[in-house]
Amino acid sequence: MQFIDLKAQRQRIGDKIDVAISRVLEHGNYIMGPEVDELERQLSAFCGAEHAISCASGTDALLLVLMAWGIGPKDAVFVPSFTFASTAEVVALLGATPVFVDVEEDSFTMSPSSLEMAYSEAKRLGLKPRAIIPVDLFGQPADYDRLLAFAESQGMSVLADAAQSFGATLRGRRTGTFGHATATSFFPAKPLGCYGDGGAVFTDSEELAEIIKSLRVHGKGRHKYDNVRIGINGRLDTLQAAILLEKLSIFSDELQARQRIGDAYNQALESLVCVPRLASGATSAWAQYTIRLSGRDDVARLLGQAGIPTAVYYPQPLHRQTAYKEFPVPRTGLPVSDRLSGEVLSLPMHPYLDSSTIHRIQQELGRILASG
Ligand SMILES: *Cc1c(COP(=O)(O)O)cnc(C)c1O
């Protein structure tokens, strides 16, 4: 049993991907080749954002947006503590202050009430609130209506971290269209993954799109050797774009399979453990299927002995990590993030998981919990 079965997808479209790779090897435009333009066109059509700008990773996607917004020292950027390190890392890299916010227990995404408390704390510390980065953790969009309303009322921008949620929807709209900008990742284990590192930024703002296109090529102006701003080397490889084009052609079908599997898991496990719930009007890209239970570490060990791989995202919230523990948190702390890190357990999830595997996981989990 695989936690994420990338081989099953290769069996389905491996031949087409190999042909696409050969095509790039033949034309030899490894950097910014025609597949990169085509991918950006198709990504923007897929999610409905005006502009899709591909880049070298999900982390670069976040970084490029913050750079374009001119985020820097004395600025506060609000990020959840219960997330992958990248979300806060890019803020700190620019010399700004990540201010940690708690998450909602049922959706794992940024809590609007905790955001207001974190905002007060940032003001008290004399920081300038500039932006918030809600994370669509495990694949479900955050509560953008409320988060955006608060951010805009305080003159802040919203960067959606959709690294785990590309393809998810909220009331019929897809991720890529919720914040002022959206960042996603094509790391192999994400819902839409390539064969290495990759990412993209989405926005409806033409001005922002143009700045990011410049920043990803060393701040280029009219051409590569005309440098009008400080940038980075943040391009997506043509080979990865070619691979992503093939994967995008079956992505809608895979998203439906993920949703089916998420529903089947919920039905099988809801009497045993606390299962993930989607907000009304939301669908998830199901990057992870994450349950909550007490005695998590023992259960994970026993599942492992029974041949069922699991993972813990995340065993420690960022505000407890060595590198991040000096950054501000709201006065009341982040109790939900602290609790969740001790309870969450992610089970195997990919579009090719069959019902007999879900049944087996249900049986083993039931047996372990009954004997515990
Ligand atoms: C994976 C991930 C990232 C970073 O993406 P990379 O492509 O690995 O740089 C950022 N945020 C979240 C929430 C992620 O899961």
PDB file of N, CA and C and ligand atoms in Angstrom, residues 57-60 62 83-84 86-87 135 137 161 163-164 185-187 190 197-198 314, ligand 1:
ATOM      1  N   SER A  57       8.751  26.959  -7.863  1.00  0.00           N
ATOM      2  CA  SER A  57       8.221  26.174  -6.740  1.00  0.00           C
ATOM      3  C   SER A  57       7.054  26.918  -6.114  1.00  0.00           C
ATOM      4  N   GLY A  58       6.349  26.244  -5.231  1.00  0.00           N
ATOM      5  CA  GLY A  58       5.285  26.903  -4.485  1.00  0.00           C
ATOM      6  C   GLY A  58       5.849  27.973  -3.564  1.00  0.00           C
ATOM      7  N   THR A  59       7.023  27.705  -3.012  1.00  0.00           N
ATOM      8  CA  THR A  59       7.669  28.684  -2.133  1.00  0.00           C
ATOM      9  C   THR A  59       8.005  29.951  -2.912  1.00  0.00           C
ATOM     10  N   ASP A  60       8.558  29.790  -4.123  1.00  0.00           N
ATOM     11  CA  ASP A  60       8.844  30.965  -4.955  1.00  0.00           C
ATOM     12  C   ASP A  60       7.567  31.706  -5.327  1.00  0.00           C
ATOM     13  N   LEU A  62       4.901  32.092  -3.514  1.00  0.00           N
ATOM     14  CA  LEU A  62       4.572  32.949  -2.364  1.00  0.00           C
ATOM     15  C   LEU A  62       5.532  34.139  -2.290  1.00  0.00           C
ATOM     16  N   THR A  83       0.731  24.991   9.539  1.00  0.00           N
ATOM     17  CA  THR A  83       0.963  24.916   8.092  1.00  0.00           C
ATOM     18  C   THR A  83       2.386  24.449   7.854  1.00  0.00           C
ATOM     19  N   PHE A  84       2.731  24.296   6.570  1.00  0.00           N
ATOM     20  CA  PHE A  84       4.095  23.987   6.164  1.00  0.00           C
ATOM     21  C   PHE A  84       4.947  25.258   6.308  1.00  0.00           C
ATOM     22  N   SER A  86       7.005  26.937   4.578  1.00  0.00           N
ATOM     23  CA  SER A  86       7.114  27.941   3.503  1.00  0.00           C
ATOM     24  C   SER A  86       6.270  29.177   3.736  1.00  0.00           C
ATOM     25  N   THR A  87       5.054  28.986   4.248  1.00  0.00           N
ATOM     26  CA  THR A  87       4.106  30.092   4.376  1.00  0.00           C
ATOM     27  C   THR A  87       4.685  31.234   5.216  1.00  0.00           C
ATOM     28  N   VAL A 135      -4.113  29.658   4.366  1.00  0.00           N
ATOM     29  CA  VAL A 135      -3.659  28.409   3.734  1.00  0.00           C
ATOM     30  C   VAL A 135      -4.856  27.473   3.581  1.00  0.00           C
ATOM     31  N   LEU A 137      -5.491  24.382   3.880  1.00  0.00           N
ATOM     32  CA  LEU A 137      -4.793  23.187   4.356  1.00  0.00           C
ATOM     33  C   LEU A 137      -5.540  21.901   4.004  1.00  0.00           C
ATOM     34  N   ASP A 161      -2.567  30.797  -0.042  1.00  0.00           N
ATOM     35  CA  ASP A 161      -1.621  29.695  -0.208  1.00  0.00           C
ATOM     36  C   ASP A 161      -2.424  28.452  -0.580  1.00  0.00           C
ATOM     37  N   ALA A 163      -1.229  25.825  -2.189  1.00  0.00           N
ATOM     38  CA  ALA A 163      -0.282  24.753  -2.550  1.00  0.00           C
ATOM     39  C   ALA A 163      -0.950  23.387  -2.469  1.00  0.00           C
ATOM     40  N   GLN A 164      -1.923  23.245  -1.553  1.00  0.00           N
ATOM     41  CA  GLN A 164      -2.568  21.936  -1.377  1.00  0.00           C
ATOM     42  C   GLN A 164      -3.968  21.886  -1.979  1.00  0.00           C
ATOM     43  N   SER A 185       1.582  25.050  -5.739  1.00  0.00           N
ATOM     44  CA  SER A 185       2.800  24.257  -5.886  1.00  0.00           C
ATOM     45  C   SER A 185       2.526  23.051  -6.769  1.00  0.00           C
ATOM     46  N   PHE A 186       3.526  22.684  -7.572  1.00  0.00           N
ATOM     47  CA  PHE A 186       3.444  21.455  -8.368  1.00  0.00           C
ATOM     48  C   PHE A 186       4.440  20.409  -7.884  1.00  0.00           C
ATOM     49  N   PHE A 187       4.843  20.506  -6.623  1.00  0.00           N
ATOM     50  CA  PHE A 187       5.664  19.456  -5.988  1.00  0.00           C
ATOM     51  C   PHE A 187       4.980  18.109  -6.258  1.00  0.00           C
ATOM     52  N   LYS A 190       1.693  16.968  -4.510  1.00  0.00           N
ATOM     53  CA  LYS A 190       0.506  17.827  -4.459  1.00  0.00           C
ATOM     54  C   LYS A 190      -0.544  17.293  -5.432  1.00  0.00           C
ATOM     55  N   ASP A 197      10.360  20.182  -8.923  1.00  0.00           N
ATOM     56  CA  ASP A 197       9.755  21.345  -8.285  1.00  0.00           C
ATOM     57  C   ASP A 197       9.078  22.230  -9.322  1.00  0.00           C
ATOM     58  N   GLY A 198       7.991  22.856  -8.904  1.00  0.00           N
ATOM     59  CA  GLY A 198       7.292  23.793  -9.783  1.00  0.00           C
ATOM     60  C   GLY A 198       6.214  24.507  -8.999  1.00  0.00           C
ATOM     61  N   TYR A 314       0.745  18.558  10.935  1.00  0.00           N
ATOM     62  CA  TYR A 314       2.167  18.746  11.168  1.00  0.00           C
ATOM     63  C   TYR A 314       2.412  18.450  12.636  1.00  0.00           C
TER      64      TYR A 314
HETATM   65  C1  LIG B   1       4.014  22.353  -0.351  1.00  0.00           C
HETATM   66  C2  LIG B   1       3.602  23.619   0.289  1.00  0.00           C
HETATM   67  C3  LIG B   1       4.271  24.837   0.026  1.00  0.00           C
HETATM   68  C4  LIG B   1       5.547  24.932  -0.744  1.00  0.00           C
HETATM   69  O1  LIG B   1       5.554  24.391  -2.004  1.00  0.00           O
HETATM   70  P1  LIG B   1       6.955  23.949  -2.671  1.00  0.00           P
HETATM   71  O2  LIG B   1       6.573  23.732  -4.098  1.00  0.00           O
HETATM   72  O3  LIG B   1       7.381  22.696  -1.980  1.00  0.00           O
HETATM   73  O4  LIG B   1       7.917  25.053  -2.506  1.00  0.00           O
HETATM   74  C5  LIG B   1       3.767  25.993   0.590  1.00  0.00           C
HETATM   75  N1  LIG B   1       2.686  25.973   1.387  1.00  0.00           N
HETATM   76  C6  LIG B   1       2.033  24.829   1.684  1.00  0.00           C
HETATM   77  C7  LIG B   1       0.821  24.881   2.555  1.00  0.00           C
HETATM   78  C8  LIG B   1       2.477  23.612   1.159  1.00  0.00           C
HETATM   79  O5  LIG B   1       1.827  22.482   1.456  1.00  0.00           O
END
